[in-house]
PDB file of C-alpha atoms in Angstrom:
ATOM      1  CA  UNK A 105       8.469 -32.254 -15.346  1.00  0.00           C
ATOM      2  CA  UNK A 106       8.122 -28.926 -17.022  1.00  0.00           C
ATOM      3  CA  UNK A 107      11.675 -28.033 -18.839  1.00  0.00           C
ATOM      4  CA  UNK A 108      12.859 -24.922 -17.526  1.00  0.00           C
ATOM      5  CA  UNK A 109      14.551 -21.718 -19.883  1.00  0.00           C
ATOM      6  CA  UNK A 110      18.193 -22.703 -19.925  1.00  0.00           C
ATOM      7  CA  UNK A 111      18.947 -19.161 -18.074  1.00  0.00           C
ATOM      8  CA  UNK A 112      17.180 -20.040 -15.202  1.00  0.00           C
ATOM      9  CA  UNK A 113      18.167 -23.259 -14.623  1.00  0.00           C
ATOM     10  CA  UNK A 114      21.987 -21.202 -14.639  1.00  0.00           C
ATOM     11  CA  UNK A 115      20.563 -18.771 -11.883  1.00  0.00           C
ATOM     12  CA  UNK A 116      18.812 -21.575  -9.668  1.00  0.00           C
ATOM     13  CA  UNK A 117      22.545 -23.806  -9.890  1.00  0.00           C
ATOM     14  CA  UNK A 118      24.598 -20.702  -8.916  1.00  0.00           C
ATOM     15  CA  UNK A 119      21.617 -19.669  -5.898  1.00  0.00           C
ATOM     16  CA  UNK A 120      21.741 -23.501  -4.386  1.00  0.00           C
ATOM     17  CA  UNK A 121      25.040 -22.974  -3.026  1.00  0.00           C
ATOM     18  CA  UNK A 122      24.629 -19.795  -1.432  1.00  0.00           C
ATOM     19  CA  UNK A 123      23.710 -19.778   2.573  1.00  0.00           C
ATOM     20  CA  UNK A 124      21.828 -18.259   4.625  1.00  0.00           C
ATOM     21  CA  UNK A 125      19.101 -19.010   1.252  1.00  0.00           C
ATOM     22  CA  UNK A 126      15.629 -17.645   1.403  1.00  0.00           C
ATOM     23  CA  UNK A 127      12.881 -19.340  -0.745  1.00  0.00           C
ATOM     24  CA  UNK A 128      10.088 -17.310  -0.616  1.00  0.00           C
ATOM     25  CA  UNK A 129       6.807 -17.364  -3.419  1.00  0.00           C
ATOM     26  CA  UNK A 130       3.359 -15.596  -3.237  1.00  0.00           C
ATOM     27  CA  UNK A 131       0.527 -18.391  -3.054  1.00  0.00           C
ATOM     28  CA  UNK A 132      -2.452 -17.613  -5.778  1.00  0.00           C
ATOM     29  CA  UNK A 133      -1.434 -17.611  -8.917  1.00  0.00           C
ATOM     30  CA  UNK A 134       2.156 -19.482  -8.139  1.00  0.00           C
ATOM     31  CA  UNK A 135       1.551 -22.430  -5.676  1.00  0.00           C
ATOM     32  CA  UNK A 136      -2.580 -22.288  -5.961  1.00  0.00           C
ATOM     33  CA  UNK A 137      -4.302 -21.764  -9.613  1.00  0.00           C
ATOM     34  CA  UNK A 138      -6.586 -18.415  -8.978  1.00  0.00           C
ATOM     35  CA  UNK A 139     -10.146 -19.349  -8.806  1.00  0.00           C
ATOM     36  CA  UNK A 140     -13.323 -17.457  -8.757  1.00  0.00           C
ATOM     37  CA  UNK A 141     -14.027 -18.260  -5.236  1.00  0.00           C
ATOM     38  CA  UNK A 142     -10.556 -17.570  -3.563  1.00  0.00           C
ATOM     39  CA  UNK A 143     -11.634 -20.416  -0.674  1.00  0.00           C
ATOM     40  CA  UNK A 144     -11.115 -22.793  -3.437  1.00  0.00           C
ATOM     41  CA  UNK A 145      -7.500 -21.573  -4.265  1.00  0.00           C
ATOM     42  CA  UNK A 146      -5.989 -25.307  -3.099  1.00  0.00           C
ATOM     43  CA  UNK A 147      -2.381 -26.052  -3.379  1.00  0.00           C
ATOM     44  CA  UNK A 148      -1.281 -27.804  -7.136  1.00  0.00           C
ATOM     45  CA  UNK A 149      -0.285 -31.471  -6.429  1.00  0.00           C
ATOM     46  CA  UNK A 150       3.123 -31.589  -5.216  1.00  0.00           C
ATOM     47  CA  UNK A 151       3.656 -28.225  -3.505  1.00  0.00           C
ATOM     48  CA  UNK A 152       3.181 -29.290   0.368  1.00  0.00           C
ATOM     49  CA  UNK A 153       6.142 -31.915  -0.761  1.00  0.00           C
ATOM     50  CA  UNK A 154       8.256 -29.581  -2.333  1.00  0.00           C
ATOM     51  CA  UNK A 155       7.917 -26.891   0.406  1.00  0.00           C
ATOM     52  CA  UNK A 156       9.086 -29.343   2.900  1.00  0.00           C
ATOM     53  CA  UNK A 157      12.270 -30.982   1.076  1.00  0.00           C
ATOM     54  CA  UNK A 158      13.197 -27.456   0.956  1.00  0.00           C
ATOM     55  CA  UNK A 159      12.187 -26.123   4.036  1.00  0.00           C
ATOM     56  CA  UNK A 160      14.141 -29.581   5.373  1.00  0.00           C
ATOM     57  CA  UNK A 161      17.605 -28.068   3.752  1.00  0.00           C
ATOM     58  CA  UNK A 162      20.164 -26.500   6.471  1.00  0.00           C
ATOM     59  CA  UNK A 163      20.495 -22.764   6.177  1.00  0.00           C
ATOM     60  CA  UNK A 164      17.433 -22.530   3.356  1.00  0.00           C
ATOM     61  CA  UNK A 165      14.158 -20.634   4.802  1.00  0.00           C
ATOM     62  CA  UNK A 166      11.249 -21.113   2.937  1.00  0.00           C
ATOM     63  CA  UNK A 167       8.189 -17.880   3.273  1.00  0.00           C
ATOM     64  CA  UNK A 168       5.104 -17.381   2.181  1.00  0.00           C
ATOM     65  CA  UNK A 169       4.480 -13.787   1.096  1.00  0.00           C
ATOM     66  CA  UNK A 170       0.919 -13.009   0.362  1.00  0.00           C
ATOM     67  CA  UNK A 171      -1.910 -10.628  -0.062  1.00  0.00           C
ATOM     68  CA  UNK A 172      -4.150 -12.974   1.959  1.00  0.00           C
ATOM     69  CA  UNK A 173      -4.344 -12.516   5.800  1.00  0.00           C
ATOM     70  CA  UNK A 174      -1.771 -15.056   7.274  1.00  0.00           C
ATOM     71  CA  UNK A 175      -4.861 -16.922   8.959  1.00  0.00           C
ATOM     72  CA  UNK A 176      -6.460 -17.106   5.851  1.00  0.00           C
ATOM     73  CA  UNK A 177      -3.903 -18.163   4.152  1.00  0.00           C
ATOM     74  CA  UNK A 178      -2.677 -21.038   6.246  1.00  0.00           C
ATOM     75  CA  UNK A 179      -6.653 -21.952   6.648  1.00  0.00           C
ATOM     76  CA  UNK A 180      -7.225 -22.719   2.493  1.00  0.00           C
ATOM     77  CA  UNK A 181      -3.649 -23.214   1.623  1.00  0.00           C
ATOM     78  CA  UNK A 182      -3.556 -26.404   4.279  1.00  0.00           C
ATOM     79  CA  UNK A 183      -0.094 -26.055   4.260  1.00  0.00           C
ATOM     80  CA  UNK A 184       1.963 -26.162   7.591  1.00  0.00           C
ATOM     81  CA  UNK A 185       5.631 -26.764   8.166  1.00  0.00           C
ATOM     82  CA  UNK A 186       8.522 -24.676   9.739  1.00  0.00           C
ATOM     83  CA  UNK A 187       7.937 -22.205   7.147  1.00  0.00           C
ATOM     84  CA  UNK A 188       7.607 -17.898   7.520  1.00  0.00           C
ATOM     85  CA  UNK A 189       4.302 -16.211   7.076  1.00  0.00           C
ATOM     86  CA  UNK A 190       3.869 -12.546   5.754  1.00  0.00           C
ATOM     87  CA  UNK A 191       0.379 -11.809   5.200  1.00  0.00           C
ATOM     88  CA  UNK A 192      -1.203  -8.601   3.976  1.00  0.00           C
ATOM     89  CA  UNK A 193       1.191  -7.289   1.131  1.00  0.00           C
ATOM     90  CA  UNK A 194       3.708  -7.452   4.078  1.00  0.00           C
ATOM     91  CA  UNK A 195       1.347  -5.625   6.646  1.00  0.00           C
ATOM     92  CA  UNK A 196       1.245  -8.684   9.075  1.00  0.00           C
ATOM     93  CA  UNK A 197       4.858  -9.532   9.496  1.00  0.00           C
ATOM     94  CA  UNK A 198       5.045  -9.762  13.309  1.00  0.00           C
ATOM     95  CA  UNK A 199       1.468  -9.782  14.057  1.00  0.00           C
ATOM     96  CA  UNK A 200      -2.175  -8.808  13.505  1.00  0.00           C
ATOM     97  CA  UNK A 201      -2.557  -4.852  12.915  1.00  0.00           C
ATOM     98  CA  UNK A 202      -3.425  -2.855  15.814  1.00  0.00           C
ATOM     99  CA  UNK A 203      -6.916  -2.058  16.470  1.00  0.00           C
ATOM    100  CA  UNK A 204      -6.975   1.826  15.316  1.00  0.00           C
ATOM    101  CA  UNK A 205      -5.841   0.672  11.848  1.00  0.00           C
ATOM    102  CA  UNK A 206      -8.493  -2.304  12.070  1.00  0.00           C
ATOM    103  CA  UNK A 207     -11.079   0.424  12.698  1.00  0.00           C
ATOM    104  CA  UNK A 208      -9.996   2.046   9.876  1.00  0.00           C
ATOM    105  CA  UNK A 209     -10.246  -0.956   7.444  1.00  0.00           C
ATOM    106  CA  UNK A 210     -13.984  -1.645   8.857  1.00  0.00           C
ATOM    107  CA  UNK A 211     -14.828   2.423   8.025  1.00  0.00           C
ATOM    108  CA  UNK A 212     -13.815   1.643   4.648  1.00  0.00           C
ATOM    109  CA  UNK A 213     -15.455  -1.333   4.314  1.00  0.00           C
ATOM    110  CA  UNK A 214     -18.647  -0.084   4.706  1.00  0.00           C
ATOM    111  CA  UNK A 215     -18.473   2.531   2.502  1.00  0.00           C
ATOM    112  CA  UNK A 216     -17.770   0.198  -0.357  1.00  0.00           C
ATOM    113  CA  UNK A 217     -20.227  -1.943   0.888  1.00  0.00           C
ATOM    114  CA  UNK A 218     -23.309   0.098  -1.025  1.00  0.00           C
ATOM    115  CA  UNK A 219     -20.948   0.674  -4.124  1.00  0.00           C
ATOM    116  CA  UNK A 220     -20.086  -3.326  -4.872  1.00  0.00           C
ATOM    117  CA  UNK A 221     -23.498  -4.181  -3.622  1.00  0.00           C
ATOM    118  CA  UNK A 222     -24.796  -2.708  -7.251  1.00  0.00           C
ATOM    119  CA  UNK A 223     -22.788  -4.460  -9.048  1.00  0.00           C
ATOM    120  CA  UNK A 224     -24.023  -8.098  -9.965  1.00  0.00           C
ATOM    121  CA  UNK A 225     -21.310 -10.773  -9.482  1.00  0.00           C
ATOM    122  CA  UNK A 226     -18.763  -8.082  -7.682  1.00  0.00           C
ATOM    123  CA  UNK A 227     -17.536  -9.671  -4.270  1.00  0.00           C
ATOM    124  CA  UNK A 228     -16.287  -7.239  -1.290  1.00  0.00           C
ATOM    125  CA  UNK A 229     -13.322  -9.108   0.673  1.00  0.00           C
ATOM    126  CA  UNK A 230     -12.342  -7.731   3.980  1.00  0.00           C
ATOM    127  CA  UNK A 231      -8.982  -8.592   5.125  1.00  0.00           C
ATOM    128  CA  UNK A 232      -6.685  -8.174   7.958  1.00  0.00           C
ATOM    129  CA  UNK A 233      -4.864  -4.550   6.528  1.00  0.00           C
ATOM    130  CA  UNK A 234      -7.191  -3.937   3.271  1.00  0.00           C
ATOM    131  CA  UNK A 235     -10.616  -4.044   1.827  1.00  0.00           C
ATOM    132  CA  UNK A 236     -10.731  -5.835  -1.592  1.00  0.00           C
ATOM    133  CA  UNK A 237     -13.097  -5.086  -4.529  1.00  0.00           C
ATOM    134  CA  UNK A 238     -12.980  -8.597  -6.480  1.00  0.00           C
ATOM    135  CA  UNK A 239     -14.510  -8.296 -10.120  1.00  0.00           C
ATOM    136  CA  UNK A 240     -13.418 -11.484 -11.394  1.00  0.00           C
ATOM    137  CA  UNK A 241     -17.510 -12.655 -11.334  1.00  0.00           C
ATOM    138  CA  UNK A 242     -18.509  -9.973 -12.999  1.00  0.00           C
ATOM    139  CA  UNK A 243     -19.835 -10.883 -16.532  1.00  0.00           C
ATOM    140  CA  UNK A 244     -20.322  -7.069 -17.413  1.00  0.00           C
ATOM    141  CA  UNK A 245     -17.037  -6.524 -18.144  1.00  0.00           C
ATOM    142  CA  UNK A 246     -17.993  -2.722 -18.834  1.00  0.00           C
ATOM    143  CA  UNK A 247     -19.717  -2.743 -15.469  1.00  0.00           C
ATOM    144  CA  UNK A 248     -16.637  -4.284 -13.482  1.00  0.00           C
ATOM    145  CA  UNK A 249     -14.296  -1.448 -14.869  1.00  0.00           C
ATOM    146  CA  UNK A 250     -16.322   0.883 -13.585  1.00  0.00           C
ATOM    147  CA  UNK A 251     -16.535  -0.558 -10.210  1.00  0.00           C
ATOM    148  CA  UNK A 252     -12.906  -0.403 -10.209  1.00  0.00           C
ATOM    149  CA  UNK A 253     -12.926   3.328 -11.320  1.00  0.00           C
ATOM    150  CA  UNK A 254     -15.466   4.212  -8.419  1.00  0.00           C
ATOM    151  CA  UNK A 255     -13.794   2.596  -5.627  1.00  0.00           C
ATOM    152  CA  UNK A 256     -10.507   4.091  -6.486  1.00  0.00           C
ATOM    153  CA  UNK A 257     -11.905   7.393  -6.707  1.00  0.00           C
ATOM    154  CA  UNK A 258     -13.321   6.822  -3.251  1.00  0.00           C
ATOM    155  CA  UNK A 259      -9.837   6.264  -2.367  1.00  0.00           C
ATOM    156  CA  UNK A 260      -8.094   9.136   0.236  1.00  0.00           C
ATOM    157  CA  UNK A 261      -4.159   9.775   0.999  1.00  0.00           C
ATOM    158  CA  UNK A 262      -4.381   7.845   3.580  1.00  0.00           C
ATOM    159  CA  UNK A 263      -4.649   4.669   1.683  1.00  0.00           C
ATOM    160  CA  UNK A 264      -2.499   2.684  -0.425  1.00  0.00           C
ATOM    161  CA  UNK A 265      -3.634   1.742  -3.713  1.00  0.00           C
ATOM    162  CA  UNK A 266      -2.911  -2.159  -4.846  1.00  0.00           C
ATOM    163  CA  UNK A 267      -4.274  -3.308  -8.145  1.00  0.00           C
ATOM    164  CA  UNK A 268      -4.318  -6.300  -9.489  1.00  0.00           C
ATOM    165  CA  UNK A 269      -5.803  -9.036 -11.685  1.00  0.00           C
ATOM    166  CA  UNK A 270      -9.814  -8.237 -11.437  1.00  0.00           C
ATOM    167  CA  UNK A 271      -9.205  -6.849  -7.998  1.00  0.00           C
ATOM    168  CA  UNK A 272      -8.610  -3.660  -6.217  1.00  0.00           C
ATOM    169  CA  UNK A 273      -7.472  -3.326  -2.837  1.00  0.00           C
ATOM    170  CA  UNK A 274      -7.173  -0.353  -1.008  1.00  0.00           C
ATOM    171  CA  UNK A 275      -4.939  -0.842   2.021  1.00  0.00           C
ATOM    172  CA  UNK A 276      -5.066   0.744   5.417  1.00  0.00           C
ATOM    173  CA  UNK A 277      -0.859   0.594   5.908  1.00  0.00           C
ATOM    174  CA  UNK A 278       1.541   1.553   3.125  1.00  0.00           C
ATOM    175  CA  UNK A 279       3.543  -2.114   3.842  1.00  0.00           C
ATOM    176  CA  UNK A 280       4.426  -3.910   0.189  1.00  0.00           C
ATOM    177  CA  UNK A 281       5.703  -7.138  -0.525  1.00  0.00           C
ATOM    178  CA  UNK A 282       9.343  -5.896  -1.470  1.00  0.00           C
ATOM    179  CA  UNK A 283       9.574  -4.050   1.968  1.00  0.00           C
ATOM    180  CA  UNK A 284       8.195  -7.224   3.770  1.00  0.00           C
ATOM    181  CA  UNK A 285      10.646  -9.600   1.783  1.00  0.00           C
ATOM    182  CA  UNK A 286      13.662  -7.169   2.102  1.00  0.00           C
ATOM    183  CA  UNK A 287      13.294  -7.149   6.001  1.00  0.00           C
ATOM    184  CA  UNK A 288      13.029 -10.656   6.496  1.00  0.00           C
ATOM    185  CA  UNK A 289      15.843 -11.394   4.402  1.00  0.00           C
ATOM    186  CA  UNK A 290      18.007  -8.587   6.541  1.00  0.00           C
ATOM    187  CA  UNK A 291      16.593 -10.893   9.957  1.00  0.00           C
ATOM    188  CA  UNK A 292      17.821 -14.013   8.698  1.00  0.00           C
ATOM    189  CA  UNK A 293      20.822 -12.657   7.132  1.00  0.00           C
ATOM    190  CA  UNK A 294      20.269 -14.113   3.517  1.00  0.00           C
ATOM    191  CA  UNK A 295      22.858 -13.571   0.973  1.00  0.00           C
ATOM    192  CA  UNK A 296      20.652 -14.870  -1.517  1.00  0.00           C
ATOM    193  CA  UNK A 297      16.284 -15.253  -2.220  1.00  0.00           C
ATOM    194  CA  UNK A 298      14.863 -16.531  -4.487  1.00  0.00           C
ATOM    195  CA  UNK A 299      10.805 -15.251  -4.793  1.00  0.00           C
ATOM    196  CA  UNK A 300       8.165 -15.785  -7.734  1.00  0.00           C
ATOM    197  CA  UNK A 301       5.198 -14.272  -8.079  1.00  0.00           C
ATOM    198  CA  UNK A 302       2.852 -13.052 -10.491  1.00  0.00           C
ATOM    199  CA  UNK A 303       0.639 -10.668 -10.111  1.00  0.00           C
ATOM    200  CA  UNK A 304       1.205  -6.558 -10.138  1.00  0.00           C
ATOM    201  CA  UNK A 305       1.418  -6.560  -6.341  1.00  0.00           C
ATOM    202  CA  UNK A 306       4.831  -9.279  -6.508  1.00  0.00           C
ATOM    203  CA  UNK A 307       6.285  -6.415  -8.639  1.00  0.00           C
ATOM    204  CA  UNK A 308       7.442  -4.798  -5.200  1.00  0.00           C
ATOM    205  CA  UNK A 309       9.078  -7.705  -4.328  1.00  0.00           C
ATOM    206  CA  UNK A 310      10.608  -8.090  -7.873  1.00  0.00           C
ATOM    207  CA  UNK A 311      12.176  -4.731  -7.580  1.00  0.00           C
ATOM    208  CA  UNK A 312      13.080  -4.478  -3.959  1.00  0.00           C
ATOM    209  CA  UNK A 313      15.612  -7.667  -4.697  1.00  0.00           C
ATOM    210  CA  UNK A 314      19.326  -7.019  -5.664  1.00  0.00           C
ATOM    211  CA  UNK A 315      21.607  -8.521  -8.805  1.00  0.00           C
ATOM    212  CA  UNK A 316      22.515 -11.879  -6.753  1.00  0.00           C
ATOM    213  CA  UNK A 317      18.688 -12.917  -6.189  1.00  0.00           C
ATOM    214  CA  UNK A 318      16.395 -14.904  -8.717  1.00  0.00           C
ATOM    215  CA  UNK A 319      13.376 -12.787  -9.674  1.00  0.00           C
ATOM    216  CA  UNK A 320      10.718 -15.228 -11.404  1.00  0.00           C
ATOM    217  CA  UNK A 321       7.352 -13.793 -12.985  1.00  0.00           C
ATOM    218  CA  UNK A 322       4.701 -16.534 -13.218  1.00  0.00           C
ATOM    219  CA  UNK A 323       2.272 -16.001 -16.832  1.00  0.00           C
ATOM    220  CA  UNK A 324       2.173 -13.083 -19.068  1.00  0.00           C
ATOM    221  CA  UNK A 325       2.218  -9.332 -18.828  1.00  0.00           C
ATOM    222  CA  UNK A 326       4.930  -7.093 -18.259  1.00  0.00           C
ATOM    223  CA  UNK A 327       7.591  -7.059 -15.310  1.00  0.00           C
ATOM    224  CA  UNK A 328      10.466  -6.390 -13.626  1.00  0.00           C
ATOM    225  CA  UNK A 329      11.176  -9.654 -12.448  1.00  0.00           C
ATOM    226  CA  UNK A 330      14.399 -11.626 -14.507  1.00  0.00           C
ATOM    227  CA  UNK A 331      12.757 -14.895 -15.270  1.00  0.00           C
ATOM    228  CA  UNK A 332       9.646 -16.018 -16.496  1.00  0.00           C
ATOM    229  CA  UNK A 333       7.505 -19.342 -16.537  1.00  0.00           C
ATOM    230  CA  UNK A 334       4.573 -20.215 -18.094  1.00  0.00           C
ATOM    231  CA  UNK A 335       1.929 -21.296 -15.297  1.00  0.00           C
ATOM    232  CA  UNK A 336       2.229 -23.073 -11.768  1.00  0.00           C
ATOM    233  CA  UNK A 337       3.032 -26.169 -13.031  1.00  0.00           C
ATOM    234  CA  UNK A 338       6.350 -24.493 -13.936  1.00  0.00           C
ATOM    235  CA  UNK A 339       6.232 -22.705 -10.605  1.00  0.00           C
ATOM    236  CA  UNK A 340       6.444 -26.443  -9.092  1.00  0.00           C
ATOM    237  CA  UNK A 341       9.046 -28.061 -11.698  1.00  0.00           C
ATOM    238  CA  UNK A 342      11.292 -24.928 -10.633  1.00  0.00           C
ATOM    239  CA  UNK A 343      10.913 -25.435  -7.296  1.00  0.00           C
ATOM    240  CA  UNK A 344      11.598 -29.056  -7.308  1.00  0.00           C
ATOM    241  CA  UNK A 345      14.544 -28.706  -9.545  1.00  0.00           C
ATOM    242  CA  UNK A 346      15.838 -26.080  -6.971  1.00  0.00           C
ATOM    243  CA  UNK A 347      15.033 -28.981  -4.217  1.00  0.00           C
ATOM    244  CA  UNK A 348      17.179 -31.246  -6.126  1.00  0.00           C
ATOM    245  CA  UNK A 349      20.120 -29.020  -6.570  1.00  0.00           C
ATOM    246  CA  UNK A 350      20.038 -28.516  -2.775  1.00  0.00           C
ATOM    247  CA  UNK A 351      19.648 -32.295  -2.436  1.00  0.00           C
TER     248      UNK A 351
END
């Protein structure tokens, strides 16, 4: 198992006896390796087992918190159990978005349409609450900037903004991750969560969280979160570690 910075095995010994407990995680990049083709973003070995011992554990919730429409999410990620789904940055929380927002998203989508279209490798992703400009294909990396540039500048007020790693999305609601993860901790009354994440989006989530929760930035790059590991194979050694502390 992947050893774990001696700080964070501290903050994961003093969370395991706090209840109500929600463990919640983003899925790409944490619990899935990112892939070109996001269809092919399957769970690392071990995380269906892990998400069950804890989801098993009296008073612990365990959520997954994603950019990825809850349908698509549970379709590639496979994964089922009694667990909490926020899709959408947060946007699909009680349910699929209404359909003048859904209009919206399809408007947008086909103006980008034309612009991605001209770009070799670029991918447009429609989703529940956004439209995605993926870039990740795109061997011109000059080119694939300046994809990025054009669709934000195509960007009105009315849309929220969400960068990330080779990706924008421009989102039809201004939901985020932190909002998503502070309101479903308020429902279940948690004193404590624990989330991990990694990619600029998770930084909501990272903020939105108070001085008794574990904050835990997956990779490189700068954050706010208060822990770090190196890949998603730590990602899984910290989550079973927490499973055995609540064992």
């Amino acid at each position: 198992m992947t050893a774990l910075p001696p700080d964070l095995g501290s903050a994961l010994r003093a969370l395991a006896g706090r209840r109500p407990l929600l463990v919640s995680s983003d899925y790409d990049g944490v619990l899935a390796r990112l892939r070109d083709d996001p269809s092919d973003a399957v769970p690392e070995a071990g995380v269906a087992q892990v998400l069950a011992r804890l989801a098993a554990v009296d008073g612990v919730t365990v959520a997954l918190v994603s950019g990825r429409g809850v349908a698509d999410l549970q379709s590639t990620s496979g994964l089922s159990g009694p667990f909490r789904w926020v899709g959408s940055h947060g946007a699909e929380f009680d349910g699929p978005l209404t359909g003048e927002l859904a209009g919206r998203r399809d408007d947008l989508a086909e103006r980008l349409a034309p612009l991605v279209a001209g770009t070799e490798g670029a991918r447009l992703e429609v989703k529940p609450a956004s439209v995605a400009v993926h870039v990740r294909q795109v061997a011109d990396r000059v080119a694939a900037a300046s994809l990025l540039a054009d669709a934000r500048s195509r960007a009105d007020s009315s849309l929220t903004l969400k960068p990330g790693k080779d990706v924008l999305e421009l989102a039809v609601t201004d939901a985020d991750k932190g909002s998503a993860l502070r309101r479903l901790a308020d429902e279940l009354g948690a004193v404590a969560t624990l989330y991990l994440g990694d990619d600029l989006t998770d930084e909501d989530a990272f903020r939105a969280l108070g001085a008794d929760d574990v904050t835990v930035k997956i990779g490189d790059g700068e954050t706010a979160a208060r822990h770090r590991v190196p890949d998603t194979a730590g990602a899984v050694a910290l989550l079973e570690f927490l499973a055995d502390l609540l064992a």
